[in-house]
Amino acid sequence: MSAIAPSAASCTSSSSRSSDRSASRRPARWRRQLLGAALAATAAASAGASPLLFSGTGAAATTAFDAFRGAIGGGSRITWDGVRLDGSDVNPATQVLIPGSTVAIPENRFTAAGALFADPYAVAGDGFAAANPATAGQFPAFTPGNTFVMFDTDGSDFDDRFIEQSFVLPGTTTAAGTRGFGAIFVGVEQAGSSSIEYFGRNALGERISLGHFAVEAGSGPSDTQFLGVLFDAAIVADVVLTVGTHALFGFDGTTLRSFGAQTPGTDLAVTDDFVFARPEALVTVPEPPPLALGFAALGAALTLRRLRPAD
């Protein structure tokens, strides 16, 4: 565990990171993004948001998981194990994708715990072996026996590998905040393929990145990883998890298609237990003082001068 402050590089959003890869072709946009990232980092720092990172893989994943739970006083925990896979789940909107094996839970399935999801996501009791037979046995559950992942709703390109969770006051749909969130990943083998990005809100309700943190890679497809970040106040309104490089399977509402086996350059993974400090009234991210803004802009300008692409 170590305390780390979000850097300009760590505070870019997923869309910004994609744009950065082609920055040499769009230098003006690249400059704006880097400046915006520097200002976002300053805003997070002005909120007293000095994050404490909990991370580990293999046996160290359990140690980090337990330490994080201790730091948040137990908090809320979602193991997915109570989700019924036979069509009799407590939430009648739960959709059976593969009878007895895989279901898609509705966005509000875990509002009692303080979690609201952006889309229906998949829960399986067999490590998604039925949904993707080529990966059977690769993803053992951290807590038996269900695991959790997204599925690509297009059903063909397998690029939707993101889980987005907002926090609500438990038992309601009222927006809330948490001091920290962590998740168990299973099967992460490539550095940078999986991550969690944390978001707050400013006084205008605008989304502010509080930092983007990579999941530590394990040494094999069945290894377990944990990543959690704890902040000083309940400033986290949303998290976005990137799980692997591709979705395990796709379902377009009619047809289920498997991604297939993991190949060189790909990294398939799932998640298990989610744990987070009990949601409470959201603390907004204050605007940084003018002096801090000036220093952030100056630092970004100096960085741009050093990194400016050749004409």
mmCIF file of C-alpha atoms in Angstrom:
data_model
loop_
_atom_site.group_PDB
_atom_site.id
_atom_site.type_symbol
_atom_site.label_atom_id
_atom_site.label_comp_id
_atom_site.label_asym_id
_atom_site.label_seq_id
_atom_site.Cartn_x
_atom_site.Cartn_y
_atom_site.Cartn_z
ATOM 1 C CA MET A 1 0.000 0.000 0.000
ATOM 2 C CA SER A 2 1.183 3.465 -0.766
ATOM 3 C CA ALA A 3 -0.259 6.948 -0.819
ATOM 4 C CA ILE A 4 -0.167 8.456 -4.279
ATOM 5 C CA ALA A 5 -1.468 11.684 -5.747
ATOM 6 C CA PRO A 6 -3.143 11.601 -9.154
ATOM 7 C CA SER A 7 -0.876 12.887 -11.913
ATOM 8 C CA ALA A 8 -1.869 14.693 -15.070
ATOM 9 C CA ALA A 9 -1.390 11.467 -16.981
ATOM 10 C CA SER A 10 -3.502 9.463 -14.544
ATOM 11 C CA CYS A 11 -6.458 11.833 -14.686
ATOM 12 C CA THR A 12 -7.366 11.501 -18.342
ATOM 13 C CA SER A 13 -10.630 9.794 -19.275
ATOM 14 C CA SER A 14 -10.910 6.708 -21.485
ATOM 15 C CA SER A 15 -11.830 8.824 -24.515
ATOM 16 C CA SER A 16 -8.885 11.158 -23.863
ATOM 17 C CA ARG A 17 -6.486 8.246 -23.707
ATOM 18 C CA SER A 18 -7.675 7.055 -27.103
ATOM 19 C CA SER A 19 -7.184 10.524 -28.569
ATOM 20 C CA ASP A 20 -3.691 10.782 -27.095
ATOM 21 C CA ARG A 21 -2.548 7.865 -29.230
ATOM 22 C CA SER A 22 -3.102 10.003 -32.334
ATOM 23 C CA ALA A 23 -1.938 13.266 -30.766
ATOM 24 C CA SER A 24 0.873 13.787 -33.246
ATOM 25 C CA ARG A 25 -1.759 14.128 -35.958
ATOM 26 C CA ARG A 26 -3.882 16.553 -33.923
ATOM 27 C CA PRO A 27 -1.426 18.701 -31.901
ATOM 28 C CA ALA A 28 -3.974 21.410 -30.985
ATOM 29 C CA ARG A 29 -6.372 18.884 -29.470
ATOM 30 C CA TRP A 30 -3.473 17.131 -27.748
ATOM 31 C CA ARG A 31 -2.459 20.395 -26.045
ATOM 32 C CA ARG A 32 -6.002 21.055 -24.830
ATOM 33 C CA GLN A 33 -6.289 17.542 -23.384
ATOM 34 C CA LEU A 34 -3.012 17.760 -21.491
ATOM 35 C CA LEU A 35 -3.951 21.157 -20.064
ATOM 36 C CA GLY A 36 -7.368 19.823 -19.049
ATOM 37 C CA ALA A 37 -5.747 16.836 -17.352
ATOM 38 C CA ALA A 38 -3.440 19.131 -15.391
ATOM 39 C CA LEU A 39 -6.383 21.234 -14.228
ATOM 40 C CA ALA A 40 -8.354 18.098 -13.256
ATOM 41 C CA ALA A 41 -5.406 16.901 -11.165
ATOM 42 C CA THR A 42 -5.276 20.284 -9.432
ATOM 43 C CA ALA A 43 -9.014 20.154 -8.740
ATOM 44 C CA ALA A 44 -8.742 16.691 -7.197
ATOM 45 C CA ALA A 45 -5.812 17.784 -5.051
ATOM 46 C CA SER A 46 -7.711 20.874 -3.869
ATOM 47 C CA ALA A 47 -10.431 18.576 -2.507
ATOM 48 C CA GLY A 48 -7.934 16.962 -0.172
ATOM 49 C CA ALA A 49 -8.205 13.849 -2.333
ATOM 50 C CA SER A 50 -4.873 12.226 -1.565
ATOM 51 C CA PRO A 51 -5.668 8.641 -2.543
ATOM 52 C CA LEU A 52 -4.343 5.595 -0.746
ATOM 53 C CA LEU A 53 -3.806 2.636 -3.060
ATOM 54 C CA PHE A 54 -4.386 -1.006 -2.071
ATOM 55 C CA SER A 55 -3.121 -3.485 -4.653
ATOM 56 C CA GLY A 56 -1.937 -7.060 -4.916
ATOM 57 C CA THR A 57 -1.977 -10.201 -7.035
ATOM 58 C CA GLY A 58 -2.083 -13.855 -6.089
ATOM 59 C CA ALA A 59 -1.966 -14.335 -2.311
ATOM 60 C CA ALA A 60 -1.279 -10.599 -1.925
ATOM 61 C CA ALA A 61 -4.683 -9.866 -3.475
ATOM 62 C CA THR A 62 -6.433 -11.307 -0.429
ATOM 63 C CA THR A 63 -4.138 -9.347 1.891
ATOM 64 C CA ALA A 64 -4.862 -6.094 0.045
ATOM 65 C CA PHE A 65 -8.590 -6.868 -0.063
ATOM 66 C CA ASP A 66 -8.733 -7.455 3.699
ATOM 67 C CA ALA A 67 -6.661 -4.345 4.408
ATOM 68 C CA PHE A 68 -8.957 -2.220 2.264
ATOM 69 C CA ARG A 69 -12.053 -3.566 4.002
ATOM 70 C CA GLY A 70 -10.469 -2.781 7.343
ATOM 71 C CA ALA A 71 -9.639 0.765 6.212
ATOM 72 C CA ILE A 72 -13.261 1.465 5.233
ATOM 73 C CA GLY A 73 -14.728 -0.179 8.327
ATOM 74 C CA GLY A 74 -16.251 -3.118 6.456
ATOM 75 C CA GLY A 75 -18.319 -1.066 4.049
ATOM 76 C CA SER A 76 -20.628 -2.544 1.426
ATOM 77 C CA ARG A 77 -19.674 -5.760 -0.325
ATOM 78 C CA ILE A 78 -21.178 -7.351 -3.429
ATOM 79 C CA THR A 79 -20.165 -10.965 -4.045
ATOM 80 C CA TRP A 80 -22.741 -11.701 -6.818
ATOM 81 C CA ASP A 81 -23.317 -15.075 -5.174
ATOM 82 C CA GLY A 82 -26.924 -14.308 -4.261
ATOM 83 C CA VAL A 83 -27.941 -13.806 -7.895
ATOM 84 C CA ARG A 84 -30.115 -16.723 -9.035
ATOM 85 C CA LEU A 85 -29.230 -18.166 -12.434
ATOM 86 C CA ASP A 86 -32.414 -20.138 -13.149
ATOM 87 C CA GLY A 87 -34.898 -17.327 -13.768
ATOM 88 C CA SER A 88 -36.009 -17.038 -10.141
ATOM 89 C CA ASP A 89 -33.791 -14.115 -9.096
ATOM 90 C CA VAL A 90 -35.201 -11.652 -6.570
ATOM 91 C CA ASN A 91 -35.262 -8.981 -9.286
ATOM 92 C CA PRO A 92 -37.754 -10.110 -11.941
ATOM 93 C CA ALA A 93 -35.971 -8.041 -14.610
ATOM 94 C CA THR A 94 -32.962 -10.369 -14.417
ATOM 95 C CA GLN A 95 -32.620 -11.925 -17.878
ATOM 96 C CA VAL A 96 -31.495 -15.512 -18.346
ATOM 97 C CA LEU A 97 -28.895 -15.711 -21.122
ATOM 98 C CA ILE A 98 -27.848 -19.347 -20.609
ATOM 99 C CA PRO A 99 -30.216 -21.348 -18.340
ATOM 100 C CA GLY A 100 -28.573 -22.322 -15.068
ATOM 101 C CA SER A 101 -25.310 -20.618 -16.012
ATOM 102 C CA THR A 102 -25.419 -16.958 -17.054
ATOM 103 C CA VAL A 103 -27.816 -14.064 -16.514
ATOM 104 C CA ALA A 104 -27.872 -10.327 -17.179
ATOM 105 C CA ILE A 105 -28.791 -8.347 -14.071
ATOM 106 C CA PRO A 106 -30.681 -5.031 -14.368
ATOM 107 C CA GLU A 107 -29.029 -1.726 -13.494
ATOM 108 C CA ASN A 108 -30.833 -1.471 -10.135
ATOM 109 C CA ARG A 109 -30.150 -5.027 -8.906
ATOM 110 C CA PHE A 110 -27.854 -3.827 -6.098
ATOM 111 C CA THR A 111 -29.258 -0.443 -5.095
ATOM 112 C CA ALA A 112 -29.809 -1.921 -1.621
ATOM 113 C CA ALA A 113 -26.013 -1.957 -1.281
ATOM 114 C CA GLY A 114 -25.666 1.540 -2.764
ATOM 115 C CA ALA A 115 -24.691 0.563 -6.334
ATOM 116 C CA LEU A 116 -26.404 1.587 -9.573
ATOM 117 C CA PHE A 117 -25.007 0.280 -12.856
ATOM 118 C CA ALA A 118 -25.026 2.009 -16.232
ATOM 119 C CA ASP A 119 -26.173 -1.077 -18.165
ATOM 120 C CA PRO A 120 -27.209 -4.684 -17.580
ATOM 121 C CA TYR A 121 -24.102 -6.764 -16.839
ATOM 122 C CA ALA A 122 -23.552 -10.504 -16.689
ATOM 123 C CA VAL A 123 -23.291 -12.843 -13.694
ATOM 124 C CA ALA A 124 -22.240 -16.484 -14.162
ATOM 125 C CA GLY A 125 -21.829 -19.458 -11.885
ATOM 126 C CA ASP A 126 -19.335 -21.359 -14.032
ATOM 127 C CA GLY A 127 -16.641 -18.746 -14.633
ATOM 128 C CA PHE A 128 -18.405 -17.936 -17.935
ATOM 129 C CA ALA A 129 -17.424 -21.344 -19.319
ATOM 130 C CA ALA A 130 -20.789 -21.757 -21.044
ATOM 131 C CA ALA A 131 -20.634 -18.240 -22.497
ATOM 132 C CA ASN A 132 -17.076 -18.787 -23.755
ATOM 133 C CA PRO A 133 -16.126 -22.485 -23.704
ATOM 134 C CA ALA A 134 -12.577 -21.685 -24.877
ATOM 135 C CA THR A 135 -11.840 -20.105 -21.482
ATOM 136 C CA ALA A 136 -13.357 -22.848 -19.308
ATOM 137 C CA GLY A 137 -11.472 -23.124 -16.005
ATOM 138 C CA GLN A 138 -9.577 -19.855 -16.450
ATOM 139 C CA PHE A 139 -11.594 -17.703 -14.051
ATOM 140 C CA PRO A 140 -12.132 -19.303 -10.635
ATOM 141 C CA ALA A 141 -14.360 -17.301 -8.315
ATOM 142 C CA PHE A 142 -12.782 -15.407 -5.427
ATOM 143 C CA THR A 143 -15.859 -16.172 -3.333
ATOM 144 C CA PRO A 144 -17.775 -19.199 -4.663
ATOM 145 C CA GLY A 145 -19.384 -19.345 -6.933
ATOM 146 C CA ASN A 146 -20.534 -16.380 -9.129
ATOM 147 C CA THR A 147 -18.392 -13.924 -11.060
ATOM 148 C CA PHE A 148 -19.265 -10.682 -12.848
ATOM 149 C CA VAL A 149 -18.404 -9.102 -16.200
ATOM 150 C CA MET A 150 -19.775 -6.999 -19.035
ATOM 151 C CA PHE A 151 -20.908 -8.401 -22.375
ATOM 152 C CA ASP A 152 -20.799 -6.713 -25.758
ATOM 153 C CA THR A 153 -24.332 -5.785 -26.789
ATOM 154 C CA ASP A 154 -23.335 -5.492 -30.442
ATOM 155 C CA GLY A 155 -22.437 -9.154 -30.322
ATOM 156 C CA SER A 156 -19.658 -8.984 -32.882
ATOM 157 C CA ASP A 157 -16.721 -6.697 -32.074
ATOM 158 C CA PHE A 158 -16.242 -7.584 -28.367
ATOM 159 C CA ASP A 159 -14.851 -4.134 -27.546
ATOM 160 C CA ASP A 160 -17.323 -3.237 -24.776
ATOM 161 C CA ARG A 161 -15.373 -4.413 -21.746
ATOM 162 C CA PHE A 162 -16.333 -1.578 -19.373
ATOM 163 C CA ILE A 163 -18.326 -1.716 -16.132
ATOM 164 C CA GLU A 164 -19.668 1.630 -14.943
ATOM 165 C CA GLN A 165 -21.049 1.969 -11.422
ATOM 166 C CA SER A 166 -22.572 5.011 -9.746
ATOM 167 C CA PHE A 167 -23.132 5.283 -6.021
ATOM 168 C CA VAL A 168 -26.538 5.898 -4.448
ATOM 169 C CA LEU A 169 -27.845 6.118 -0.921
ATOM 170 C CA PRO A 170 -28.554 2.468 -0.028
ATOM 171 C CA GLY A 171 -32.070 1.422 -0.884
ATOM 172 C CA THR A 172 -32.710 4.461 -3.103
ATOM 173 C CA THR A 173 -31.695 5.890 -6.475
ATOM 174 C CA THR A 174 -30.489 9.154 -4.890
ATOM 175 C CA ALA A 175 -26.981 10.023 -6.088
ATOM 176 C CA ALA A 176 -24.332 9.679 -3.373
ATOM 177 C CA GLY A 177 -20.588 9.444 -2.874
ATOM 178 C CA THR A 178 -18.132 7.029 -1.339
ATOM 179 C CA ARG A 179 -14.672 7.425 0.178
ATOM 180 C CA GLY A 180 -13.307 4.403 -1.602
ATOM 181 C CA PHE A 181 -13.990 1.531 -3.968
ATOM 182 C CA GLY A 182 -12.149 -1.679 -4.772
ATOM 183 C CA ALA A 183 -12.693 -4.791 -6.873
ATOM 184 C CA ILE A 184 -11.364 -8.290 -7.317
ATOM 185 C CA PHE A 185 -10.182 -9.106 -10.852
ATOM 186 C CA VAL A 186 -9.394 -12.600 -12.100
ATOM 187 C CA GLY A 187 -7.092 -13.409 -14.998
ATOM 188 C CA VAL A 188 -5.337 -10.089 -15.639
ATOM 189 C CA GLU A 189 -2.043 -10.987 -17.340
ATOM 190 C CA GLN A 190 -1.077 -7.840 -19.242
ATOM 191 C CA ALA A 191 0.021 -4.652 -17.516
ATOM 192 C CA GLY A 192 -2.397 -1.855 -18.321
ATOM 193 C CA SER A 193 -5.142 -4.058 -19.769
ATOM 194 C CA SER A 194 -7.405 -3.586 -16.744
ATOM 195 C CA SER A 195 -7.980 -0.543 -14.582
ATOM 196 C CA ILE A 196 -10.345 1.540 -12.458
ATOM 197 C CA GLU A 197 -10.993 5.224 -13.032
ATOM 198 C CA TYR A 198 -12.609 7.250 -10.245
ATOM 199 C CA PHE A 199 -14.855 10.268 -10.858
ATOM 200 C CA GLY A 200 -16.218 13.061 -8.687
ATOM 201 C CA ARG A 201 -18.532 16.006 -9.401
ATOM 202 C CA ASN A 202 -17.931 19.723 -9.171
ATOM 203 C CA ALA A 203 -20.509 22.262 -7.986
ATOM 204 C CA LEU A 204 -22.072 22.306 -11.461
ATOM 205 C CA GLY A 205 -22.507 18.535 -11.465
ATOM 206 C CA GLU A 206 -19.787 18.064 -14.060
ATOM 207 C CA ARG A 207 -17.731 14.875 -13.980
ATOM 208 C CA ILE A 208 -14.157 15.300 -12.722
ATOM 209 C CA SER A 209 -11.602 12.493 -12.977
ATOM 210 C CA LEU A 210 -9.958 11.761 -9.639
ATOM 211 C CA GLY A 211 -7.418 9.360 -11.099
ATOM 212 C CA HIS A 212 -6.953 6.343 -13.320
ATOM 213 C CA PHE A 213 -5.286 3.320 -11.686
ATOM 214 C CA ALA A 214 -4.012 0.165 -13.386
ATOM 215 C CA VAL A 215 -4.613 -3.332 -12.051
ATOM 216 C CA GLU A 216 -1.395 -5.203 -11.269
ATOM 217 C CA ALA A 217 -0.826 -8.042 -13.729
ATOM 218 C CA GLY A 218 -0.664 -11.597 -12.421
ATOM 219 C CA SER A 219 1.497 -14.464 -13.603
ATOM 220 C CA GLY A 220 -1.217 -16.692 -15.033
ATOM 221 C CA PRO A 221 -4.803 -16.746 -16.342
ATOM 222 C CA SER A 222 -6.220 -17.988 -13.034
ATOM 223 C CA ASP A 223 -4.446 -15.481 -10.790
ATOM 224 C CA THR A 224 -6.539 -13.139 -8.649
ATOM 225 C CA GLN A 225 -5.891 -9.390 -8.413
ATOM 226 C CA PHE A 226 -7.266 -6.670 -6.159
ATOM 227 C CA LEU A 227 -7.259 -2.927 -6.709
ATOM 228 C CA GLY A 228 -8.824 -0.412 -4.355
ATOM 229 C CA VAL A 229 -8.363 3.303 -3.774
ATOM 230 C CA LEU A 230 -9.386 5.196 -0.640
ATOM 231 C CA PHE A 231 -9.886 8.986 -0.553
ATOM 232 C CA ASP A 232 -10.106 11.447 2.326
ATOM 233 C CA ALA A 233 -13.813 12.206 1.824
ATOM 234 C CA ALA A 234 -16.898 10.838 0.059
ATOM 235 C CA ILE A 235 -15.975 12.451 -3.273
ATOM 236 C CA VAL A 236 -16.286 9.397 -5.544
ATOM 237 C CA ALA A 237 -19.565 9.547 -7.468
ATOM 238 C CA ASP A 238 -18.782 6.949 -10.147
ATOM 239 C CA VAL A 239 -16.197 4.372 -11.133
ATOM 240 C CA VAL A 240 -15.429 2.869 -14.533
ATOM 241 C CA LEU A 241 -13.731 -0.522 -14.624
ATOM 242 C CA THR A 242 -11.889 -1.649 -17.746
ATOM 243 C CA VAL A 243 -11.716 -5.447 -17.673
ATOM 244 C CA GLY A 244 -9.197 -6.960 -20.072
ATOM 245 C CA THR A 245 -8.743 -6.055 -23.721
ATOM 246 C CA HIS A 246 -11.947 -7.668 -25.026
ATOM 247 C CA ALA A 247 -15.325 -8.845 -23.787
ATOM 248 C CA LEU A 248 -15.662 -12.572 -23.175
ATOM 249 C CA PHE A 249 -18.845 -12.788 -25.203
ATOM 250 C CA GLY A 250 -21.441 -10.738 -27.016
ATOM 251 C CA PHE A 251 -25.228 -10.850 -26.907
ATOM 252 C CA ASP A 252 -27.346 -8.685 -29.211
ATOM 253 C CA GLY A 253 -30.653 -9.620 -27.642
ATOM 254 C CA THR A 254 -31.053 -12.729 -29.752
ATOM 255 C CA THR A 255 -27.730 -14.402 -30.451
ATOM 256 C CA LEU A 256 -24.874 -15.128 -28.052
ATOM 257 C CA ARG A 257 -21.384 -15.234 -29.574
ATOM 258 C CA SER A 258 -18.169 -16.218 -27.773
ATOM 259 C CA PHE A 259 -14.943 -14.274 -28.203
ATOM 260 C CA GLY A 260 -12.999 -17.521 -28.173
ATOM 261 C CA ALA A 261 -9.589 -18.334 -26.753
ATOM 262 C CA GLN A 262 -7.157 -15.756 -25.491
ATOM 263 C CA THR A 263 -4.603 -15.097 -28.222
ATOM 264 C CA PRO A 264 -1.290 -13.188 -28.268
ATOM 265 C CA GLY A 265 -2.019 -9.513 -27.726
ATOM 266 C CA THR A 266 -5.350 -10.135 -26.000
ATOM 267 C CA ASP A 267 -6.090 -10.387 -22.292
ATOM 268 C CA LEU A 268 -9.407 -11.772 -21.088
ATOM 269 C CA ALA A 269 -10.492 -11.257 -17.469
ATOM 270 C CA VAL A 270 -13.509 -11.132 -15.164
ATOM 271 C CA THR A 271 -14.303 -9.544 -11.819
ATOM 272 C CA ASP A 272 -15.599 -10.853 -8.532
ATOM 273 C CA ASP A 273 -16.198 -9.111 -5.197
ATOM 274 C CA PHE A 274 -16.816 -5.342 -5.211
ATOM 275 C CA VAL A 275 -16.261 -3.512 -1.935
ATOM 276 C CA PHE A 276 -16.754 0.164 -1.131
ATOM 277 C CA ALA A 277 -17.231 2.524 1.777
ATOM 278 C CA ARG A 278 -20.928 2.883 2.561
ATOM 279 C CA PRO A 279 -22.319 5.624 0.287
ATOM 280 C CA GLU A 280 -23.274 8.919 1.911
ATOM 281 C CA ALA A 281 -23.919 12.504 0.855
ATOM 282 C CA LEU A 282 -21.607 13.320 -2.034
ATOM 283 C CA VAL A 283 -18.822 15.806 -1.328
ATOM 284 C CA THR A 284 -18.307 17.907 -4.444
ATOM 285 C CA VAL A 285 -14.852 18.580 -5.830
ATOM 286 C CA PRO A 286 -14.226 22.303 -5.242
ATOM 287 C CA GLU A 287 -12.836 24.534 -7.933
ATOM 288 C CA PRO A 288 -9.090 24.990 -7.387
ATOM 289 C CA PRO A 289 -8.031 28.480 -6.275
ATOM 290 C CA PRO A 290 -6.800 30.829 -9.027
ATOM 291 C CA LEU A 291 -3.172 30.526 -7.906
ATOM 292 C CA ALA A 292 -3.311 26.728 -8.167
ATOM 293 C CA LEU A 293 -4.922 27.027 -11.590
ATOM 294 C CA GLY A 294 -2.094 29.303 -12.648
ATOM 295 C CA PHE A 295 0.544 26.828 -11.533
ATOM 296 C CA ALA A 296 -1.303 23.959 -13.268
ATOM 297 C CA ALA A 297 -1.548 25.920 -16.496
ATOM 298 C CA LEU A 298 2.132 26.900 -16.257
ATOM 299 C CA GLY A 299 3.177 23.294 -15.638
ATOM 300 C CA ALA A 300 1.077 22.096 -18.575
ATOM 301 C CA ALA A 301 2.527 24.807 -20.798
ATOM 302 C CA LEU A 302 6.090 23.838 -19.867
ATOM 303 C CA THR A 303 5.294 20.173 -20.515
ATOM 304 C CA LEU A 304 3.798 21.058 -23.873
ATOM 305 C CA ARG A 305 6.924 23.010 -24.765
ATOM 306 C CA ARG A 306 9.073 19.984 -23.941
ATOM 307 C CA LEU A 307 6.799 17.461 -25.675
ATOM 308 C CA ARG A 308 5.624 19.524 -28.647
ATOM 309 C CA PRO A 309 5.672 17.316 -31.757
ATOM 310 C CA ALA A 310 8.109 18.329 -34.452
ATOM 311 C CA ASP A 311 6.536 20.390 -37.265
#
